[in-house]
Amino acid sequence: MTNPEHDDHIPADLTPENEHEVLDERARMFTLGFWKSLLAGREGLGDTFWAGNYLAALFFLPLMVLLFTIASFLPSLSFLLSTSFVALGVYFLFVARAVWLAKPKGDTGLGWRIVGVIWTLMNAGMSLAYAPFTGGA
């Protein structure tokens, strides 16, 4: 169970009157400061895992659509696809480190931290393994 008095990012009173605090915290996830803090492992374990692995997709997927479109018209730029998958794989390695360093909220123990690190390393491995096959021929 989450203990609000030990967490700077959860309001003590989660009532509709304090909804703005929750919304402000979620808006924070779209700032450079949040991502620096996340990659340094200073966010909670859940935020680090979920935002690091999946919120980042909000940025990566549109980029990939754009790169696939460009590469379909200019095949000489298809190397950008491989480069982007390598960059994503390296990013996931940094996220795996951050997941390991992140402080769990509540009663989350070492088991979930290990699962989060393994899952994130699998994402990194998938991205790095896929990279050579995306550059076109």
mmCIF file with all atom_site columns, C-alpha atoms in Angstrom:
data_model
loop_
_atom_site.group_PDB
_atom_site.id
_atom_site.type_symbol
_atom_site.label_atom_id
_atom_site.label_alt_id
_atom_site.label_comp_id
_atom_site.label_asym_id
_atom_site.label_entity_id
_atom_site.label_seq_id
_atom_site.pdbx_PDB_ins_code
_atom_site.Cartn_x
_atom_site.Cartn_y
_atom_site.Cartn_z
_atom_site.occupancy
_atom_site.B_iso_or_equiv
_atom_site.pdbx_formal_charge
_atom_site.auth_seq_id
_atom_site.auth_comp_id
_atom_site.auth_asym_id
_atom_site.auth_atom_id
_atom_site.pdbx_PDB_model_num
ATOM 1   C CA . MET A 1 1   ? 0.000   0.000  0.000   1.00 0.00 ? 1   MET A CA 1
ATOM 2   C CA . THR A 1 2   ? 1.273   3.473  -0.842  1.00 0.00 ? 2   THR A CA 1
ATOM 3   C CA . ASN A 1 3   ? 2.344   5.671  2.037   1.00 0.00 ? 3   ASN A CA 1
ATOM 4   C CA . PRO A 1 4   ? 1.633   9.289  0.957   1.00 0.00 ? 4   PRO A CA 1
ATOM 5   C CA . GLU A 1 5   ? 3.694   10.946 3.687   1.00 0.00 ? 5   GLU A CA 1
ATOM 6   C CA . HIS A 1 6   ? 6.892   9.371  2.275   1.00 0.00 ? 6   HIS A CA 1
ATOM 7   C CA . ASP A 1 7   ? 6.231   10.309 -1.344  1.00 0.00 ? 7   ASP A CA 1
ATOM 8   C CA . ASP A 1 8   ? 6.650   13.851 -2.660  1.00 0.00 ? 8   ASP A CA 1
ATOM 9   C CA . HIS A 1 9   ? 4.649   13.053 -5.784  1.00 0.00 ? 9   HIS A CA 1
ATOM 10  C CA . ILE A 1 10  ? 1.412   11.746 -4.274  1.00 0.00 ? 10  ILE A CA 1
ATOM 11  C CA . PRO A 1 11  ? -0.954  14.198 -2.604  1.00 0.00 ? 11  PRO A CA 1
ATOM 12  C CA . ALA A 1 12  ? -1.888  13.260 0.947   1.00 0.00 ? 12  ALA A CA 1
ATOM 13  C CA . ASP A 1 13  ? -5.583  13.622 0.125   1.00 0.00 ? 13  ASP A CA 1
ATOM 14  C CA . LEU A 1 14  ? -6.704  11.992 -3.139  1.00 0.00 ? 14  LEU A CA 1
ATOM 15  C CA . THR A 1 15  ? -10.126 13.603 -3.209  1.00 0.00 ? 15  THR A CA 1
ATOM 16  C CA . PRO A 1 16  ? -11.762 15.420 -6.144  1.00 0.00 ? 16  PRO A CA 1
ATOM 17  C CA . GLU A 1 17  ? -10.835 18.720 -4.496  1.00 0.00 ? 17  GLU A CA 1
ATOM 18  C CA . ASN A 1 18  ? -7.161  17.801 -4.871  1.00 0.00 ? 18  ASN A CA 1
ATOM 19  C CA . GLU A 1 19  ? -7.426  16.442 -8.389  1.00 0.00 ? 19  GLU A CA 1
ATOM 20  C CA . HIS A 1 20  ? -5.330  19.346 -9.667  1.00 0.00 ? 20  HIS A CA 1
ATOM 21  C CA . GLU A 1 21  ? -2.344  17.982 -7.719  1.00 0.00 ? 21  GLU A CA 1
ATOM 22  C CA . VAL A 1 22  ? -2.624  14.650 -9.517  1.00 0.00 ? 22  VAL A CA 1
ATOM 23  C CA . LEU A 1 23  ? -3.016  16.386 -12.870 1.00 0.00 ? 23  LEU A CA 1
ATOM 24  C CA . ASP A 1 24  ? -0.006  18.613 -12.142 1.00 0.00 ? 24  ASP A CA 1
ATOM 25  C CA . GLU A 1 25  ? 2.064   15.534 -11.306 1.00 0.00 ? 25  GLU A CA 1
ATOM 26  C CA . ARG A 1 26  ? 1.045   13.800 -14.525 1.00 0.00 ? 26  ARG A CA 1
ATOM 27  C CA . ALA A 1 27  ? 1.805   16.953 -16.551 1.00 0.00 ? 27  ALA A CA 1
ATOM 28  C CA . ARG A 1 28  ? 5.273   16.913 -14.954 1.00 0.00 ? 28  ARG A CA 1
ATOM 29  C CA . MET A 1 29  ? 5.936   13.656 -16.832 1.00 0.00 ? 29  MET A CA 1
ATOM 30  C CA . PHE A 1 30  ? 6.175   15.661 -20.048 1.00 0.00 ? 30  PHE A CA 1
ATOM 31  C CA . THR A 1 31  ? 9.005   17.884 -18.859 1.00 0.00 ? 31  THR A CA 1
ATOM 32  C CA . LEU A 1 32  ? 12.739  17.543 -19.361 1.00 0.00 ? 32  LEU A CA 1
ATOM 33  C CA . GLY A 1 33  ? 13.260  17.672 -15.581 1.00 0.00 ? 33  GLY A CA 1
ATOM 34  C CA . PHE A 1 34  ? 11.118  14.580 -15.097 1.00 0.00 ? 34  PHE A CA 1
ATOM 35  C CA . TRP A 1 35  ? 13.077  12.596 -17.687 1.00 0.00 ? 35  TRP A CA 1
ATOM 36  C CA . LYS A 1 36  ? 16.404  13.628 -16.169 1.00 0.00 ? 36  LYS A CA 1
ATOM 37  C CA . SER A 1 37  ? 15.117  12.571 -12.755 1.00 0.00 ? 37  SER A CA 1
ATOM 38  C CA . LEU A 1 38  ? 13.737  9.312  -14.161 1.00 0.00 ? 38  LEU A CA 1
ATOM 39  C CA . LEU A 1 39  ? 16.985  8.336  -15.871 1.00 0.00 ? 39  LEU A CA 1
ATOM 40  C CA . ALA A 1 40  ? 18.882  9.167  -12.676 1.00 0.00 ? 40  ALA A CA 1
ATOM 41  C CA . GLY A 1 41  ? 16.654  6.725  -10.776 1.00 0.00 ? 41  GLY A CA 1
ATOM 42  C CA . ARG A 1 42  ? 15.123  9.403  -8.544  1.00 0.00 ? 42  ARG A CA 1
ATOM 43  C CA . GLU A 1 43  ? 11.485  8.662  -9.419  1.00 0.00 ? 43  GLU A CA 1
ATOM 44  C CA . GLY A 1 44  ? 9.405   5.890  -7.919  1.00 0.00 ? 44  GLY A CA 1
ATOM 45  C CA . LEU A 1 45  ? 9.884   2.353  -9.208  1.00 0.00 ? 45  LEU A CA 1
ATOM 46  C CA . GLY A 1 46  ? 6.483   2.215  -10.910 1.00 0.00 ? 46  GLY A CA 1
ATOM 47  C CA . ASP A 1 47  ? 6.826   5.603  -12.591 1.00 0.00 ? 47  ASP A CA 1
ATOM 48  C CA . THR A 1 48  ? 10.340  4.754  -13.717 1.00 0.00 ? 48  THR A CA 1
ATOM 49  C CA . PHE A 1 49  ? 9.316   1.414  -15.190 1.00 0.00 ? 49  PHE A CA 1
ATOM 50  C CA . TRP A 1 50  ? 6.064   2.480  -16.850 1.00 0.00 ? 50  TRP A CA 1
ATOM 51  C CA . ALA A 1 51  ? 7.095   5.922  -18.067 1.00 0.00 ? 51  ALA A CA 1
ATOM 52  C CA . GLY A 1 52  ? 10.581  4.768  -19.029 1.00 0.00 ? 52  GLY A CA 1
ATOM 53  C CA . ASN A 1 53  ? 9.331   1.836  -21.053 1.00 0.00 ? 53  ASN A CA 1
ATOM 54  C CA . TYR A 1 54  ? 5.974   3.000  -22.389 1.00 0.00 ? 54  TYR A CA 1
ATOM 55  C CA . LEU A 1 55  ? 5.482   6.748  -22.073 1.00 0.00 ? 55  LEU A CA 1
ATOM 56  C CA . ALA A 1 56  ? 8.615   7.092  -24.173 1.00 0.00 ? 56  ALA A CA 1
ATOM 57  C CA . ALA A 1 57  ? 6.699   5.326  -26.950 1.00 0.00 ? 57  ALA A CA 1
ATOM 58  C CA . LEU A 1 58  ? 4.622   8.490  -27.344 1.00 0.00 ? 58  LEU A CA 1
ATOM 59  C CA . PHE A 1 59  ? 7.790   10.077 -28.692 1.00 0.00 ? 59  PHE A CA 1
ATOM 60  C CA . PHE A 1 60  ? 9.406   7.101  -30.397 1.00 0.00 ? 60  PHE A CA 1
ATOM 61  C CA . LEU A 1 61  ? 6.443   5.798  -32.423 1.00 0.00 ? 61  LEU A CA 1
ATOM 62  C CA . PRO A 1 62  ? 5.678   9.064  -34.263 1.00 0.00 ? 62  PRO A CA 1
ATOM 63  C CA . LEU A 1 63  ? 9.396   9.406  -34.978 1.00 0.00 ? 63  LEU A CA 1
ATOM 64  C CA . MET A 1 64  ? 9.473   5.900  -36.441 1.00 0.00 ? 64  MET A CA 1
ATOM 65  C CA . VAL A 1 65  ? 6.419   6.559  -38.614 1.00 0.00 ? 65  VAL A CA 1
ATOM 66  C CA . LEU A 1 66  ? 8.131   9.673  -39.926 1.00 0.00 ? 66  LEU A CA 1
ATOM 67  C CA . LEU A 1 67  ? 11.403  7.830  -40.565 1.00 0.00 ? 67  LEU A CA 1
ATOM 68  C CA . PHE A 1 68  ? 9.656   4.921  -42.315 1.00 0.00 ? 68  PHE A CA 1
ATOM 69  C CA . THR A 1 69  ? 7.832   7.434  -44.511 1.00 0.00 ? 69  THR A CA 1
ATOM 70  C CA . ILE A 1 70  ? 11.025  9.302  -45.361 1.00 0.00 ? 70  ILE A CA 1
ATOM 71  C CA . ALA A 1 71  ? 12.895  6.055  -46.056 1.00 0.00 ? 71  ALA A CA 1
ATOM 72  C CA . SER A 1 72  ? 10.141  4.861  -48.393 1.00 0.00 ? 72  SER A CA 1
ATOM 73  C CA . PHE A 1 73  ? 10.677  7.951  -50.557 1.00 0.00 ? 73  PHE A CA 1
ATOM 74  C CA . LEU A 1 74  ? 14.421  8.326  -50.019 1.00 0.00 ? 74  LEU A CA 1
ATOM 75  C CA . PRO A 1 75  ? 15.927  4.842  -49.544 1.00 0.00 ? 75  PRO A CA 1
ATOM 76  C CA . SER A 1 76  ? 19.378  6.344  -49.078 1.00 0.00 ? 76  SER A CA 1
ATOM 77  C CA . LEU A 1 77  ? 18.162  7.603  -45.670 1.00 0.00 ? 77  LEU A CA 1
ATOM 78  C CA . SER A 1 78  ? 16.965  4.203  -44.478 1.00 0.00 ? 78  SER A CA 1
ATOM 79  C CA . PHE A 1 79  ? 20.054  3.957  -42.256 1.00 0.00 ? 79  PHE A CA 1
ATOM 80  C CA . LEU A 1 80  ? 18.191  6.361  -39.962 1.00 0.00 ? 80  LEU A CA 1
ATOM 81  C CA . LEU A 1 81  ? 15.803  3.527  -39.097 1.00 0.00 ? 81  LEU A CA 1
ATOM 82  C CA . SER A 1 82  ? 18.605  1.320  -37.822 1.00 0.00 ? 82  SER A CA 1
ATOM 83  C CA . THR A 1 83  ? 20.159  4.250  -36.002 1.00 0.00 ? 83  THR A CA 1
ATOM 84  C CA . SER A 1 84  ? 16.897  5.039  -34.239 1.00 0.00 ? 84  SER A CA 1
ATOM 85  C CA . PHE A 1 85  ? 16.471  1.432  -33.067 1.00 0.00 ? 85  PHE A CA 1
ATOM 86  C CA . VAL A 1 86  ? 20.032  1.426  -31.727 1.00 0.00 ? 86  VAL A CA 1
ATOM 87  C CA . ALA A 1 87  ? 19.342  4.717  -29.926 1.00 0.00 ? 87  ALA A CA 1
ATOM 88  C CA . LEU A 1 88  ? 16.149  3.246  -28.461 1.00 0.00 ? 88  LEU A CA 1
ATOM 89  C CA . GLY A 1 89  ? 18.033  0.148  -27.308 1.00 0.00 ? 89  GLY A CA 1
ATOM 90  C CA . VAL A 1 90  ? 20.686  2.263  -25.603 1.00 0.00 ? 90  VAL A CA 1
ATOM 91  C CA . TYR A 1 91  ? 17.936  4.377  -24.021 1.00 0.00 ? 91  TYR A CA 1
ATOM 92  C CA . PHE A 1 92  ? 16.365  1.186  -22.621 1.00 0.00 ? 92  PHE A CA 1
ATOM 93  C CA . LEU A 1 93  ? 19.728  0.246  -21.087 1.00 0.00 ? 93  LEU A CA 1
ATOM 94  C CA . PHE A 1 94  ? 19.684  3.561  -19.233 1.00 0.00 ? 94  PHE A CA 1
ATOM 95  C CA . VAL A 1 95  ? 16.076  2.904  -18.176 1.00 0.00 ? 95  VAL A CA 1
ATOM 96  C CA . ALA A 1 96  ? 17.057  -0.558 -16.857 1.00 0.00 ? 96  ALA A CA 1
ATOM 97  C CA . ARG A 1 97  ? 19.726  1.112  -14.716 1.00 0.00 ? 97  ARG A CA 1
ATOM 98  C CA . ALA A 1 98  ? 17.173  3.669  -13.508 1.00 0.00 ? 98  ALA A CA 1
ATOM 99  C CA . VAL A 1 99  ? 14.658  0.923  -12.653 1.00 0.00 ? 99  VAL A CA 1
ATOM 100 C CA . TRP A 1 100 ? 17.326  -0.753 -10.549 1.00 0.00 ? 100 TRP A CA 1
ATOM 101 C CA . LEU A 1 101 ? 18.109  2.515  -8.719  1.00 0.00 ? 101 LEU A CA 1
ATOM 102 C CA . ALA A 1 102 ? 14.494  3.682  -8.312  1.00 0.00 ? 102 ALA A CA 1
ATOM 103 C CA . LYS A 1 103 ? 12.904  3.598  -4.889  1.00 0.00 ? 103 LYS A CA 1
ATOM 104 C CA . PRO A 1 104 ? 9.783   1.472  -4.633  1.00 0.00 ? 104 PRO A CA 1
ATOM 105 C CA . LYS A 1 105 ? 6.615   3.045  -3.262  1.00 0.00 ? 105 LYS A CA 1
ATOM 106 C CA . GLY A 1 106 ? 4.805   1.139  -0.565  1.00 0.00 ? 106 GLY A CA 1
ATOM 107 C CA . ASP A 1 107 ? 5.509   -2.544 -0.040  1.00 0.00 ? 107 ASP A CA 1
ATOM 108 C CA . THR A 1 108 ? 7.018   -3.264 -3.463  1.00 0.00 ? 108 THR A CA 1
ATOM 109 C CA . GLY A 1 109 ? 10.059  -5.407 -2.876  1.00 0.00 ? 109 GLY A CA 1
ATOM 110 C CA . LEU A 1 110 ? 13.142  -6.600 -4.670  1.00 0.00 ? 110 LEU A CA 1
ATOM 111 C CA . GLY A 1 111 ? 11.144  -9.049 -6.789  1.00 0.00 ? 111 GLY A CA 1
ATOM 112 C CA . TRP A 1 112 ? 9.315   -6.347 -8.764  1.00 0.00 ? 112 TRP A CA 1
ATOM 113 C CA . ARG A 1 113 ? 12.554  -4.410 -9.204  1.00 0.00 ? 113 ARG A CA 1
ATOM 114 C CA . ILE A 1 114 ? 14.214  -7.496 -10.712 1.00 0.00 ? 114 ILE A CA 1
ATOM 115 C CA . VAL A 1 115 ? 11.203  -8.165 -12.971 1.00 0.00 ? 115 VAL A CA 1
ATOM 116 C CA . GLY A 1 116 ? 11.277  -4.519 -14.106 1.00 0.00 ? 116 GLY A CA 1
ATOM 117 C CA . VAL A 1 117 ? 14.995  -4.650 -14.895 1.00 0.00 ? 117 VAL A CA 1
ATOM 118 C CA . ILE A 1 118 ? 14.677  -7.937 -16.801 1.00 0.00 ? 118 ILE A CA 1
ATOM 119 C CA . TRP A 1 119 ? 11.664  -6.653 -18.759 1.00 0.00 ? 119 TRP A CA 1
ATOM 120 C CA . THR A 1 120 ? 13.470  -3.436 -19.662 1.00 0.00 ? 120 THR A CA 1
ATOM 121 C CA . LEU A 1 121 ? 16.612  -5.341 -20.674 1.00 0.00 ? 121 LEU A CA 1
ATOM 122 C CA . MET A 1 122 ? 14.435  -7.505 -22.931 1.00 0.00 ? 122 MET A CA 1
ATOM 123 C CA . ASN A 1 123 ? 13.106  -4.299 -24.552 1.00 0.00 ? 123 ASN A CA 1
ATOM 124 C CA . ALA A 1 124 ? 16.691  -3.125 -25.043 1.00 0.00 ? 124 ALA A CA 1
ATOM 125 C CA . GLY A 1 125 ? 17.713  -6.472 -26.526 1.00 0.00 ? 125 GLY A CA 1
ATOM 126 C CA . MET A 1 126 ? 14.731  -6.486 -28.885 1.00 0.00 ? 126 MET A CA 1
ATOM 127 C CA . SER A 1 127 ? 15.506  -2.982 -30.132 1.00 0.00 ? 127 SER A CA 1
ATOM 128 C CA . LEU A 1 128 ? 19.202  -3.698 -30.614 1.00 0.00 ? 128 LEU A CA 1
ATOM 129 C CA . ALA A 1 129 ? 18.564  -7.074 -32.288 1.00 0.00 ? 129 ALA A CA 1
ATOM 130 C CA . TYR A 1 130 ? 15.958  -5.576 -34.609 1.00 0.00 ? 130 TYR A CA 1
ATOM 131 C CA . ALA A 1 131 ? 18.137  -2.631 -35.680 1.00 0.00 ? 131 ALA A CA 1
ATOM 132 C CA . PRO A 1 132 ? 20.185  -4.433 -38.393 1.00 0.00 ? 132 PRO A CA 1
ATOM 133 C CA . PHE A 1 133 ? 17.000  -5.539 -40.146 1.00 0.00 ? 133 PHE A CA 1
ATOM 134 C CA . THR A 1 134 ? 15.449  -2.079 -40.462 1.00 0.00 ? 134 THR A CA 1
ATOM 135 C CA . GLY A 1 135 ? 18.028  -0.328 -42.617 1.00 0.00 ? 135 GLY A CA 1
ATOM 136 C CA . GLY A 1 136 ? 16.852  -1.623 -45.955 1.00 0.00 ? 136 GLY A CA 1
ATOM 137 C CA . ALA A 1 137 ? 18.968  -3.162 -48.652 1.00 0.00 ? 137 ALA A CA 1
#
